[in-house]
Structures are given as C-alpha cells and as structure tokens.
Coordinates of N, CA and C in Angstrom, one line a residue:
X11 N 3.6 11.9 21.7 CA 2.7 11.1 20.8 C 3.5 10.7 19.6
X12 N 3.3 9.3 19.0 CA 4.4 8.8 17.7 C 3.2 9.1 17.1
X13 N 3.9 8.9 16.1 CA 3.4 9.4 14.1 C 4.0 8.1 13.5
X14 N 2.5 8.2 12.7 CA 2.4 7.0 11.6 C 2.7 7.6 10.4
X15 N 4.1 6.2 9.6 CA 4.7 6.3 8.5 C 4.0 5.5 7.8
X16 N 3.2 5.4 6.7 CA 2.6 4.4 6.2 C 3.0 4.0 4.5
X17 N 3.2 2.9 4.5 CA 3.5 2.0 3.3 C 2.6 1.3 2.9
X18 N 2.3 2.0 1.4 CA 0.6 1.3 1.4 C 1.1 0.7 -0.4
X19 N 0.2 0.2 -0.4 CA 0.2 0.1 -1.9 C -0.5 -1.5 -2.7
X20 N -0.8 -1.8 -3.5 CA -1.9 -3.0 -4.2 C -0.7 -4.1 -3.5
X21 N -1.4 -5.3 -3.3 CA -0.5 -6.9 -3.4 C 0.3 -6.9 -4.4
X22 N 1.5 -6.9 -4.1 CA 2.2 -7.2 -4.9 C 3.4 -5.9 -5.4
X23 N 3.3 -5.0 -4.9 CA 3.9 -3.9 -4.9 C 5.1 -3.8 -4.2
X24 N 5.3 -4.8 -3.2 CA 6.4 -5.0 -2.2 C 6.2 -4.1 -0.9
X25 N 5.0 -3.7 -0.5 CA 5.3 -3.0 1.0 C 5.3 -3.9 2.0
X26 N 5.1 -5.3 1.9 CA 5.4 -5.9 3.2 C 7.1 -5.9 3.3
X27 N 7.6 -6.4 2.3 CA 9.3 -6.5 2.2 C 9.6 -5.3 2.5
X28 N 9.6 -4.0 1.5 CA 9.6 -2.7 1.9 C 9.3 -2.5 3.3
X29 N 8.5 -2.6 4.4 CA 8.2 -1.9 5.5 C 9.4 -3.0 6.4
X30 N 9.4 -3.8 5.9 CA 10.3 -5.1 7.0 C 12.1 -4.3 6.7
X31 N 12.4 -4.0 5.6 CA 13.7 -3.4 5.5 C 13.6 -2.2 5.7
X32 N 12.9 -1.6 6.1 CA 12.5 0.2 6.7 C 12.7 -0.1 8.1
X33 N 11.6 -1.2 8.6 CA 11.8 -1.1 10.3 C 13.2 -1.8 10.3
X34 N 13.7 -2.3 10.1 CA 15.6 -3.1 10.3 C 16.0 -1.5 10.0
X35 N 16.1 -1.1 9.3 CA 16.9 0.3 8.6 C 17.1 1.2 10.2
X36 N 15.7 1.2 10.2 CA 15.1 2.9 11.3 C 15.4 2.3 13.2
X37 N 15.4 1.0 13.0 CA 14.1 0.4 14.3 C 13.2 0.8 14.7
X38 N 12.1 1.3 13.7 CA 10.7 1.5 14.1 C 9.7 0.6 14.3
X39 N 8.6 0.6 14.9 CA 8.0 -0.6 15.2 C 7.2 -0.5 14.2
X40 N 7.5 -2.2 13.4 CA 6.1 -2.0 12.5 C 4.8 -2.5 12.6
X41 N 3.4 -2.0 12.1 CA 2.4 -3.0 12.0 C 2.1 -3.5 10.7
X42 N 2.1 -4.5 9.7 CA 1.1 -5.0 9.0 C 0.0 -5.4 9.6
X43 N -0.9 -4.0 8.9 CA -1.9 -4.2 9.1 C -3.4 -4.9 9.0
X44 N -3.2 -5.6 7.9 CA -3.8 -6.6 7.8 C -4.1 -8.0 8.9
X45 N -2.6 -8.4 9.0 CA -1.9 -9.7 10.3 C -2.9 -8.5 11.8
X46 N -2.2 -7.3 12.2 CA -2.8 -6.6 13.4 C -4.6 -7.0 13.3
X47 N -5.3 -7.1 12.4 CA -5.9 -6.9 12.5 C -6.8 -7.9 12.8
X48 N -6.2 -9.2 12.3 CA -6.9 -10.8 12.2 C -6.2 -10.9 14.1
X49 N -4.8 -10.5 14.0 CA -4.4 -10.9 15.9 C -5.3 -10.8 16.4
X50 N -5.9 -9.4 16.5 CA -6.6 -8.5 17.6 C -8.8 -8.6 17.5
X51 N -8.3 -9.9 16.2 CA -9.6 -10.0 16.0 C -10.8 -8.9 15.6
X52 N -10.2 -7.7 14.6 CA -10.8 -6.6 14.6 C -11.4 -7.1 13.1
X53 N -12.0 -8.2 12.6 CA -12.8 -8.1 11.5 C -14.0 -8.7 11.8
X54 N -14.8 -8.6 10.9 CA -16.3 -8.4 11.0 C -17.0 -10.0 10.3
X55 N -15.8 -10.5 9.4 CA -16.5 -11.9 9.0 C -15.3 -12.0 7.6
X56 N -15.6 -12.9 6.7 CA -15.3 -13.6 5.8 C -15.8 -13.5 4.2
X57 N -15.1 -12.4 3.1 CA -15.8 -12.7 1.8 C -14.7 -13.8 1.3
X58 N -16.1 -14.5 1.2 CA -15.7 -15.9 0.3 C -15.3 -15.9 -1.7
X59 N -15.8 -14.4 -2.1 CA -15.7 -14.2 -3.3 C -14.2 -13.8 -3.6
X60 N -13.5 -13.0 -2.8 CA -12.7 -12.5 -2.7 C -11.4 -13.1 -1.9
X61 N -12.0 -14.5 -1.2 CA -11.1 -15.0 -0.2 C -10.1 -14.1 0.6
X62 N -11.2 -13.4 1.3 CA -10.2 -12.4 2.5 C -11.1 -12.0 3.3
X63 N -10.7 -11.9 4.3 CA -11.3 -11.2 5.9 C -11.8 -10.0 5.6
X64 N -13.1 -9.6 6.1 CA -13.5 -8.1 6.0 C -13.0 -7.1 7.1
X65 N -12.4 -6.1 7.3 CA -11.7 -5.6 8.4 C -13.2 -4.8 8.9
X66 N -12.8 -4.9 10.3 CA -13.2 -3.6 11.3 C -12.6 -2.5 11.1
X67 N -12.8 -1.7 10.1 CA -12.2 -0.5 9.3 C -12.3 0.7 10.9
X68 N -13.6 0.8 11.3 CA -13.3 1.9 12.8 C -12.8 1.5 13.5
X69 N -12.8 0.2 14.1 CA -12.1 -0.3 14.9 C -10.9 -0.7 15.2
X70 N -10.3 -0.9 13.5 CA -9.0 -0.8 13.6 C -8.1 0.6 13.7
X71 N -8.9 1.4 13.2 CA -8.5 3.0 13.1 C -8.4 3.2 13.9
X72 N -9.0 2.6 15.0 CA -9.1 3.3 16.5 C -7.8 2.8 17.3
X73 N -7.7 1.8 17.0 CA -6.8 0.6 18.1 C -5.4 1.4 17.7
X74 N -5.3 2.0 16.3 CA -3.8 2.4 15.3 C -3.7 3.9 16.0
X75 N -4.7 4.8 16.3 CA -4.3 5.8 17.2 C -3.9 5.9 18.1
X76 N -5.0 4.4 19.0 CA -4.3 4.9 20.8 C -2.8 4.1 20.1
X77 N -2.6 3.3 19.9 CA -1.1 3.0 19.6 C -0.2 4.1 19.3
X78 N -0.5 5.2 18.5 CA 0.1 6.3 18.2 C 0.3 7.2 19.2
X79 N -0.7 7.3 20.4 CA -0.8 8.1 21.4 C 0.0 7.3 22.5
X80 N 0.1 6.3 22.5 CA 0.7 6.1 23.5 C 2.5 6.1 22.9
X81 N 2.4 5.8 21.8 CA 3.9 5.9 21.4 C 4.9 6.7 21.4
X82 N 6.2 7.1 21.6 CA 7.1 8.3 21.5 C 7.5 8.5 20.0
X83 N 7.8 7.6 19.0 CA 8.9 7.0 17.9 C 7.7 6.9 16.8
X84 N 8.1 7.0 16.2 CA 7.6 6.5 14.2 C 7.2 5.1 14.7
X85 N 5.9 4.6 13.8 CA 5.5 3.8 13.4 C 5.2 3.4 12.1
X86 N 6.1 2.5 11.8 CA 5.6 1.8 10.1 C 4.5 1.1 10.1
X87 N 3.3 1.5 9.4 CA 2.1 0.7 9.0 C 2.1 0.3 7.5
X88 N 2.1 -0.9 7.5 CA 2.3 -1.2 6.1 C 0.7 -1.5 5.6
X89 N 0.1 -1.3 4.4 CA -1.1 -1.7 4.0 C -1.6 -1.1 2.9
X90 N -2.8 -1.9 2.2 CA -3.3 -1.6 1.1 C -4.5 -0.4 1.0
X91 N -5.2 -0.3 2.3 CA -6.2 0.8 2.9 C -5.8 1.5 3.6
X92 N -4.6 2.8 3.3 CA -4.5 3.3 4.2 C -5.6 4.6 4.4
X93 N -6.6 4.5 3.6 CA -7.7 5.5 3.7 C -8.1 5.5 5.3
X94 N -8.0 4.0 5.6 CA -8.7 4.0 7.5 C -8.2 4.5 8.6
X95 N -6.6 5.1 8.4 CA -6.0 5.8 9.5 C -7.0 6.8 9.5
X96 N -6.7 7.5 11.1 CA -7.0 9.0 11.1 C -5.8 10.3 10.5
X97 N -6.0 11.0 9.9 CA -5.4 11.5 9.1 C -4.2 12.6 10.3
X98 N -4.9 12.7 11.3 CA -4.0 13.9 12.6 C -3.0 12.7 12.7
X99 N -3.0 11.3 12.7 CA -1.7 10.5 13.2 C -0.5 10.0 12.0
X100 N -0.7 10.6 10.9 CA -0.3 10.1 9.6 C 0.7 11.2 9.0
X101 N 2.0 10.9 9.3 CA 3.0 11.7 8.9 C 3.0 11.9 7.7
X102 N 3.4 10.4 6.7 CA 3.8 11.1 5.7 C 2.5 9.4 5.1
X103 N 2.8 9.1 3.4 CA 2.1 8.2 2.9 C 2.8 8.2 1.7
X104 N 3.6 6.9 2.1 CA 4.6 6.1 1.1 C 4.1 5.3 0.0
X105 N 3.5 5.6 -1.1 CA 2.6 4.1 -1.8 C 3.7 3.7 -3.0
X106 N 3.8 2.6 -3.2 CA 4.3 1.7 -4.0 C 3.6 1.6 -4.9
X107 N 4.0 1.6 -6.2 CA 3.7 1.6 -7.4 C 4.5 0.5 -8.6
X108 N 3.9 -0.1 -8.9 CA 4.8 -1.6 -10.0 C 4.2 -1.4 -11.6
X109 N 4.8 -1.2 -12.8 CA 4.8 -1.0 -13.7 C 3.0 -2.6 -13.9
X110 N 2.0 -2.3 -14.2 CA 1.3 -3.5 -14.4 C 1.7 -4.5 -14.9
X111 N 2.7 -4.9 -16.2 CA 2.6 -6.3 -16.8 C 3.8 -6.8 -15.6
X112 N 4.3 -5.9 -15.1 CA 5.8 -6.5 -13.8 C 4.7 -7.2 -12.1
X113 N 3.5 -6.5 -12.7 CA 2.9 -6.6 -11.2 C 2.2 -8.2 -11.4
X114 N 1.8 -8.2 -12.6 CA 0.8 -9.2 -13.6 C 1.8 -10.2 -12.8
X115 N 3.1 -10.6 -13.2 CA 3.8 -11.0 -12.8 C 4.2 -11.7 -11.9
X116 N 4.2 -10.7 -11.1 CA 4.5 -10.9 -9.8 C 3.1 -11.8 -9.0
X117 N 2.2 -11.5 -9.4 CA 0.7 -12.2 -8.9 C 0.9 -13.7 -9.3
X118 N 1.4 -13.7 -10.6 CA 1.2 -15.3 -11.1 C 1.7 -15.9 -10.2
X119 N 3.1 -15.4 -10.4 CA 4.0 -16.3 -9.4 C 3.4 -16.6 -7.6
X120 N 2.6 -15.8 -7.1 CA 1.9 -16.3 -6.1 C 0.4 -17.4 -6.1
X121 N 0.4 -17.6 -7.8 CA -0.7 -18.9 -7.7 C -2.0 -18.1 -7.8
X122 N -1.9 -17.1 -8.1 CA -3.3 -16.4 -7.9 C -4.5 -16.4 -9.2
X123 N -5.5 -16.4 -9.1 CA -6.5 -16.5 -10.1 C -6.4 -15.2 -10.9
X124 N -7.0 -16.0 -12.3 CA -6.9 -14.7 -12.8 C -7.9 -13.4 -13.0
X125 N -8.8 -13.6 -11.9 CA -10.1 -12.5 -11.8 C -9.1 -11.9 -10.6
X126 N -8.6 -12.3 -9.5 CA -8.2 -11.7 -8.0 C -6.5 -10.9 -9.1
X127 N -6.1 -11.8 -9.9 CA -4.5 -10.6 -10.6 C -5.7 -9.6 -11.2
X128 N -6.4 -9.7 -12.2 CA -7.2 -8.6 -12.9 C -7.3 -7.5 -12.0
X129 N -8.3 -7.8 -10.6 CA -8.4 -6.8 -10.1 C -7.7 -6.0 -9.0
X130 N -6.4 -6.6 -9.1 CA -5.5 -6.3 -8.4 C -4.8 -5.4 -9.2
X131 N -4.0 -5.7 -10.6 CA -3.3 -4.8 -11.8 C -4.4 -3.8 -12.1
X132 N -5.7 -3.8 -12.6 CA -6.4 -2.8 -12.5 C -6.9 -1.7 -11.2
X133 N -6.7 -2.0 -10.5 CA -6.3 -0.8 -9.1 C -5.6 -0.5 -9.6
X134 N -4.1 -0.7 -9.5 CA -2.9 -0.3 -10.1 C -3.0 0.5 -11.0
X135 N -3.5 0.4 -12.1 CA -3.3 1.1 -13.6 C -4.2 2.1 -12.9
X136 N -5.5 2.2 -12.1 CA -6.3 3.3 -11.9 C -5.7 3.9 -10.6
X137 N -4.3 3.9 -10.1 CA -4.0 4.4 -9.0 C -4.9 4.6 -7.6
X138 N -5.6 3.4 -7.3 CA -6.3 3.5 -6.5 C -6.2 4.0 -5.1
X139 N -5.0 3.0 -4.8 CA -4.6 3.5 -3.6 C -4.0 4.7 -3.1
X140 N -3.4 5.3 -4.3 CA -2.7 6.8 -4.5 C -4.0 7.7 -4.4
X141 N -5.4 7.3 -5.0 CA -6.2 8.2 -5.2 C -6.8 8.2 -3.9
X142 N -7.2 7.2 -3.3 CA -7.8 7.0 -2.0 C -6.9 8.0 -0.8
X143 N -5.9 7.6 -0.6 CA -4.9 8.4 0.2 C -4.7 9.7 0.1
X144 N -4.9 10.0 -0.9 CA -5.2 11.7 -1.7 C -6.4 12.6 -1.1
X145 N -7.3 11.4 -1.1 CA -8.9 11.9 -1.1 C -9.1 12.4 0.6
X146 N -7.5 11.6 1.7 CA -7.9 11.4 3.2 C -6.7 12.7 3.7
X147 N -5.6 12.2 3.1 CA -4.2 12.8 3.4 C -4.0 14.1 2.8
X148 N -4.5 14.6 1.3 CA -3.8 15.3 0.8 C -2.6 15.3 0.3
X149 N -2.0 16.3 -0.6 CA -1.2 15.8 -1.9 C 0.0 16.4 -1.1
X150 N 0.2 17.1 -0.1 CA 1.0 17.5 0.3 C 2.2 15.9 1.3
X151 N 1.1 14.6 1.5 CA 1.7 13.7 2.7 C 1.8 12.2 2.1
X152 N 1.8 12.4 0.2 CA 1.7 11.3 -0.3 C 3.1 11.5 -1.2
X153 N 3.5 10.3 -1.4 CA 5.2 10.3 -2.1 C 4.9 9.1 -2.5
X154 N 4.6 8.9 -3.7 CA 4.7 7.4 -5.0 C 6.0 7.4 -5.3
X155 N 6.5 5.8 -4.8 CA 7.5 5.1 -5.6 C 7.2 3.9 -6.4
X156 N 8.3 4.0 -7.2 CA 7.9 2.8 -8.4 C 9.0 1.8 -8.0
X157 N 8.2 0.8 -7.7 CA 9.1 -0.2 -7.4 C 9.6 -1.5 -8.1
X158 N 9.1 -1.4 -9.5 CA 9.2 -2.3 -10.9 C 10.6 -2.8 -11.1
X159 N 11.5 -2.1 -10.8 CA 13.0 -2.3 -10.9 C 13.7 -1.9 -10.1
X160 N 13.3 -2.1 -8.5 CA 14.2 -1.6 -7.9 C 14.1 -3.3 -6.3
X161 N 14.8 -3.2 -5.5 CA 14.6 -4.2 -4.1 C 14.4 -3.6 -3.4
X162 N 13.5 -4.3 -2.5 CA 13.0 -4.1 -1.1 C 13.8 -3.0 -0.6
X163 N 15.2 -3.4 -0.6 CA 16.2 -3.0 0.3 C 16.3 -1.1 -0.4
X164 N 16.3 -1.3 -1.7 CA 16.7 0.2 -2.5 C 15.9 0.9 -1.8
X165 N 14.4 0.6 -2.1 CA 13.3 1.2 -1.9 C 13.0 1.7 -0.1
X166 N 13.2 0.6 0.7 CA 13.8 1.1 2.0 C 14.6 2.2 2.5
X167 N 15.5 2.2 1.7 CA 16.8 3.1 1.7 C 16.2 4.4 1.6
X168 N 15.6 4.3 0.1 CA 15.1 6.0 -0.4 C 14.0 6.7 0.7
X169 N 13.3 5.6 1.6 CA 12.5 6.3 2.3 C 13.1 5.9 3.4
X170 N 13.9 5.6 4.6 CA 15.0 6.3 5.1 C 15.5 7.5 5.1
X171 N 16.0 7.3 4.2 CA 16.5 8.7 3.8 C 16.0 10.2 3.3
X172 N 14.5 9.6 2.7 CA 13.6 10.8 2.3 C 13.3 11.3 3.9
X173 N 12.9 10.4 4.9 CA 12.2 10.7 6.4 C 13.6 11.4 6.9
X174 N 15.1 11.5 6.7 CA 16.3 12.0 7.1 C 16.2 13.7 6.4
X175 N 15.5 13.6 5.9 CA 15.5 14.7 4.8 C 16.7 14.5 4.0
X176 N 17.7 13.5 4.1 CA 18.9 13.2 3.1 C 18.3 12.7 1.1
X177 N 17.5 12.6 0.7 CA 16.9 12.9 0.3 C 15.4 13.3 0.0
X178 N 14.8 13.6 -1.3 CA 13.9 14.5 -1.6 C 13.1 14.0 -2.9
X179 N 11.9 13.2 -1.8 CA 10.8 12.6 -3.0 C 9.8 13.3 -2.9
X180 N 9.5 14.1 -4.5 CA 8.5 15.2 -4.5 C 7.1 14.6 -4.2
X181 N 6.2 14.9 -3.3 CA 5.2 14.5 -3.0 C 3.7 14.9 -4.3
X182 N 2.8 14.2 -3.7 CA 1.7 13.8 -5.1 C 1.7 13.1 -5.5
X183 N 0.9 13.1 -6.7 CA 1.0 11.4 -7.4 C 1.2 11.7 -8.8
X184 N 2.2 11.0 -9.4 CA 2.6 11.3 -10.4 C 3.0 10.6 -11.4
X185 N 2.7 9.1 -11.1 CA 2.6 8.3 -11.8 C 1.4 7.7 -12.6
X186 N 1.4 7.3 -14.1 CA 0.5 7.5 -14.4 C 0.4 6.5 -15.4
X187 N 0.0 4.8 -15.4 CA 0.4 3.6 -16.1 C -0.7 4.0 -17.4
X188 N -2.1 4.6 -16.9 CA -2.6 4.7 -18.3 C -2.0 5.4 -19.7
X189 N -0.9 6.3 -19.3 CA -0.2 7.1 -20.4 C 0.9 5.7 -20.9
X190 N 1.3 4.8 -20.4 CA 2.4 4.4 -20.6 C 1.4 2.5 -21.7
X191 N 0.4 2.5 -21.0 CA -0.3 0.9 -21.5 C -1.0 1.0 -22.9
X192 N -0.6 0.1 -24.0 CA -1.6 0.5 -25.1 C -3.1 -0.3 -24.6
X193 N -4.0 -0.6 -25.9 CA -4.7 -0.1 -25.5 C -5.5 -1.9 -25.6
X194 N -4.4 -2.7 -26.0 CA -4.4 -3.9 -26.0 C -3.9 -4.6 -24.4
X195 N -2.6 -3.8 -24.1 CA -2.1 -4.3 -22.7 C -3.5 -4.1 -21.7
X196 N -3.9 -3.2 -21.5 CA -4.9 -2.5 -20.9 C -6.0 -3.4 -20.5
X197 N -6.6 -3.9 -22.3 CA -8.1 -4.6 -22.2 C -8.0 -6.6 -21.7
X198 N -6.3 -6.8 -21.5 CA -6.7 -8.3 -20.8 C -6.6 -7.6 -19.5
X199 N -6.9 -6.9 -18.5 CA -7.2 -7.0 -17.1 C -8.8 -6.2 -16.9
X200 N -9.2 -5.9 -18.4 CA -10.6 -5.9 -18.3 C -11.6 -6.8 -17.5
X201 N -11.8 -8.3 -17.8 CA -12.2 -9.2 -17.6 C -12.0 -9.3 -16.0
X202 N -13.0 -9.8 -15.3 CA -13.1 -10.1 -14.3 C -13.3 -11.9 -13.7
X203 N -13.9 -12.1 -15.0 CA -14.1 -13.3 -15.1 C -13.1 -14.7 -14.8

C-alpha cells in the first residue's frame, strides 16, 4: 500500500510549483488535487461568489485511498484541504506558509480581487490550513515551511531531503504571522468587501 505525502497550503504559497519540483526530485506520482478532482468529475456544482467548483469532499477522499491502496510508492498530493484525506493514508503534511504582505503580493500579481486576496492572506495570518490539518493529522505529521524567500526548487529540496531523513524539519506548527503583523498591516485584509 503507498502513502500520501501532502503539500497543502492557501493560493499562493507555492505548493503547486513545490509538489511539481518534489515529484521531478523523488519520481513520485503527483495529484493536484483540485485539477483530479474537476477530471474525475468529483464536484457537486459551482460557487459563483467565490468563483470555484465545490468538491465532492467524500468522494474524493475516497477515490485518494483506493489510489493509495492500490499503489507501492509515495504519493504527492498537493492542496489547500488537506483536512479530506483519510488520516491512515497520510504520511507526513507539508504546509506552506508565505509571510502575508509577500503573499498580498503574490495574489495581485495573479489579477485577483480584492475580497478573494483578503480572504486568502487572512487564512494565512489565522494558519488555517495548519490548524485544519492539526485538527485531522495531529502535531506529530505536520511540518510548516515558510516559503516567503525561498524557490520552488529550495523548498522541494528541504522536503526531499526531510522524507531522506537527511534533514530534520521539527514537526507542529510554529509559525505565527499574528506575532509578527502590526495592527495596521493586519486591519486592510479585514474587509471583505
């Protein structure tokens, strides 16, 4: 049976680039799981507020096991929910983390509005997807990197090499943007608007 490696983390954090230079690194097969999920037709409809597909959250959990069960080798899942795995196929849980005004950033430059960056950097600052994965996985199978100054390629590398045991990313979550944001940076991703 393979084991799922998962690379999760908010838009814009870099786990699609990240998992694409992990699978070149390892040759593991990857899924973005989002794309697996529109293939295989596993969503349920369309929010229009949010302009994105609503996933078959069981049904894709499901499809991501027998995949695992039938597999020998590591699988990279790359994604922003990795709450929906089942937790028995989930080795370890890689999340990506971007300083917010670098992530702010990074959104513009994809054309995005400013309600969908808001609530994107605010996940971020509230460690959502760290907390979510915490809440499924436990603190013992989650390892936060900060990827605000580093490439794709670095970041690949370190988790390569962490899965080598060559090196040693202390697991947990330990990043923490509210200690770092005053209290001005903070209140423009208040607005939703």
């Amino acid at each position: 049976m393979g084991k799922i490696i998962v690379v999760a983390g908010v838009p814009g954090t870099g786990k699609t680039s990240v998992s694409r230079e992990l699978a070149s690194l390892t040759g593991f097969q990857l899924i973005e799981l989002g794309r697996y999920a529109l293939e295989r037709g596993l969503v349920t409809g369309f929010d229009d507020e949010r302009g994105s597909y609503v996933i078959d959250e069981d049904a894709l959990s499901r499809e991501v096991s027998m995949l695992a069960a039938s597999s020998e080798g590591y699988i990279i899942v790359s994604t922003h929910y990795p709450e929906i795995l089942d937790p028995s196929v989930v080795e370890k849980v890689f999340v990506l983390r971007t300083h917010p005004l670098v992530l702010e950033k990074r959104l513009e430059s994809r054309g995005w509005d400013r309600r969908k960056i808001n609530e994107n950097v605010m996940a971020e600052i509230l460690g959502v997807v760290s907390y979510n994965a915490l809440t499924v996985f436990g603190e013992e199978k989650i390892y936060e990197i900060d990827t605000s100054n580093t490439t794709p390629g670095e970041v690949a590398g370190l988790i390569a090499n962490a899965l080598s045991n060559k090196t040693v990313i202390p697991p947990g979550i330990r990043i923490d943007w509210l200690s770092v944001l005053s209290a001005e940076e903070l209140s423009r991703f208040e607005s939703y608007e």
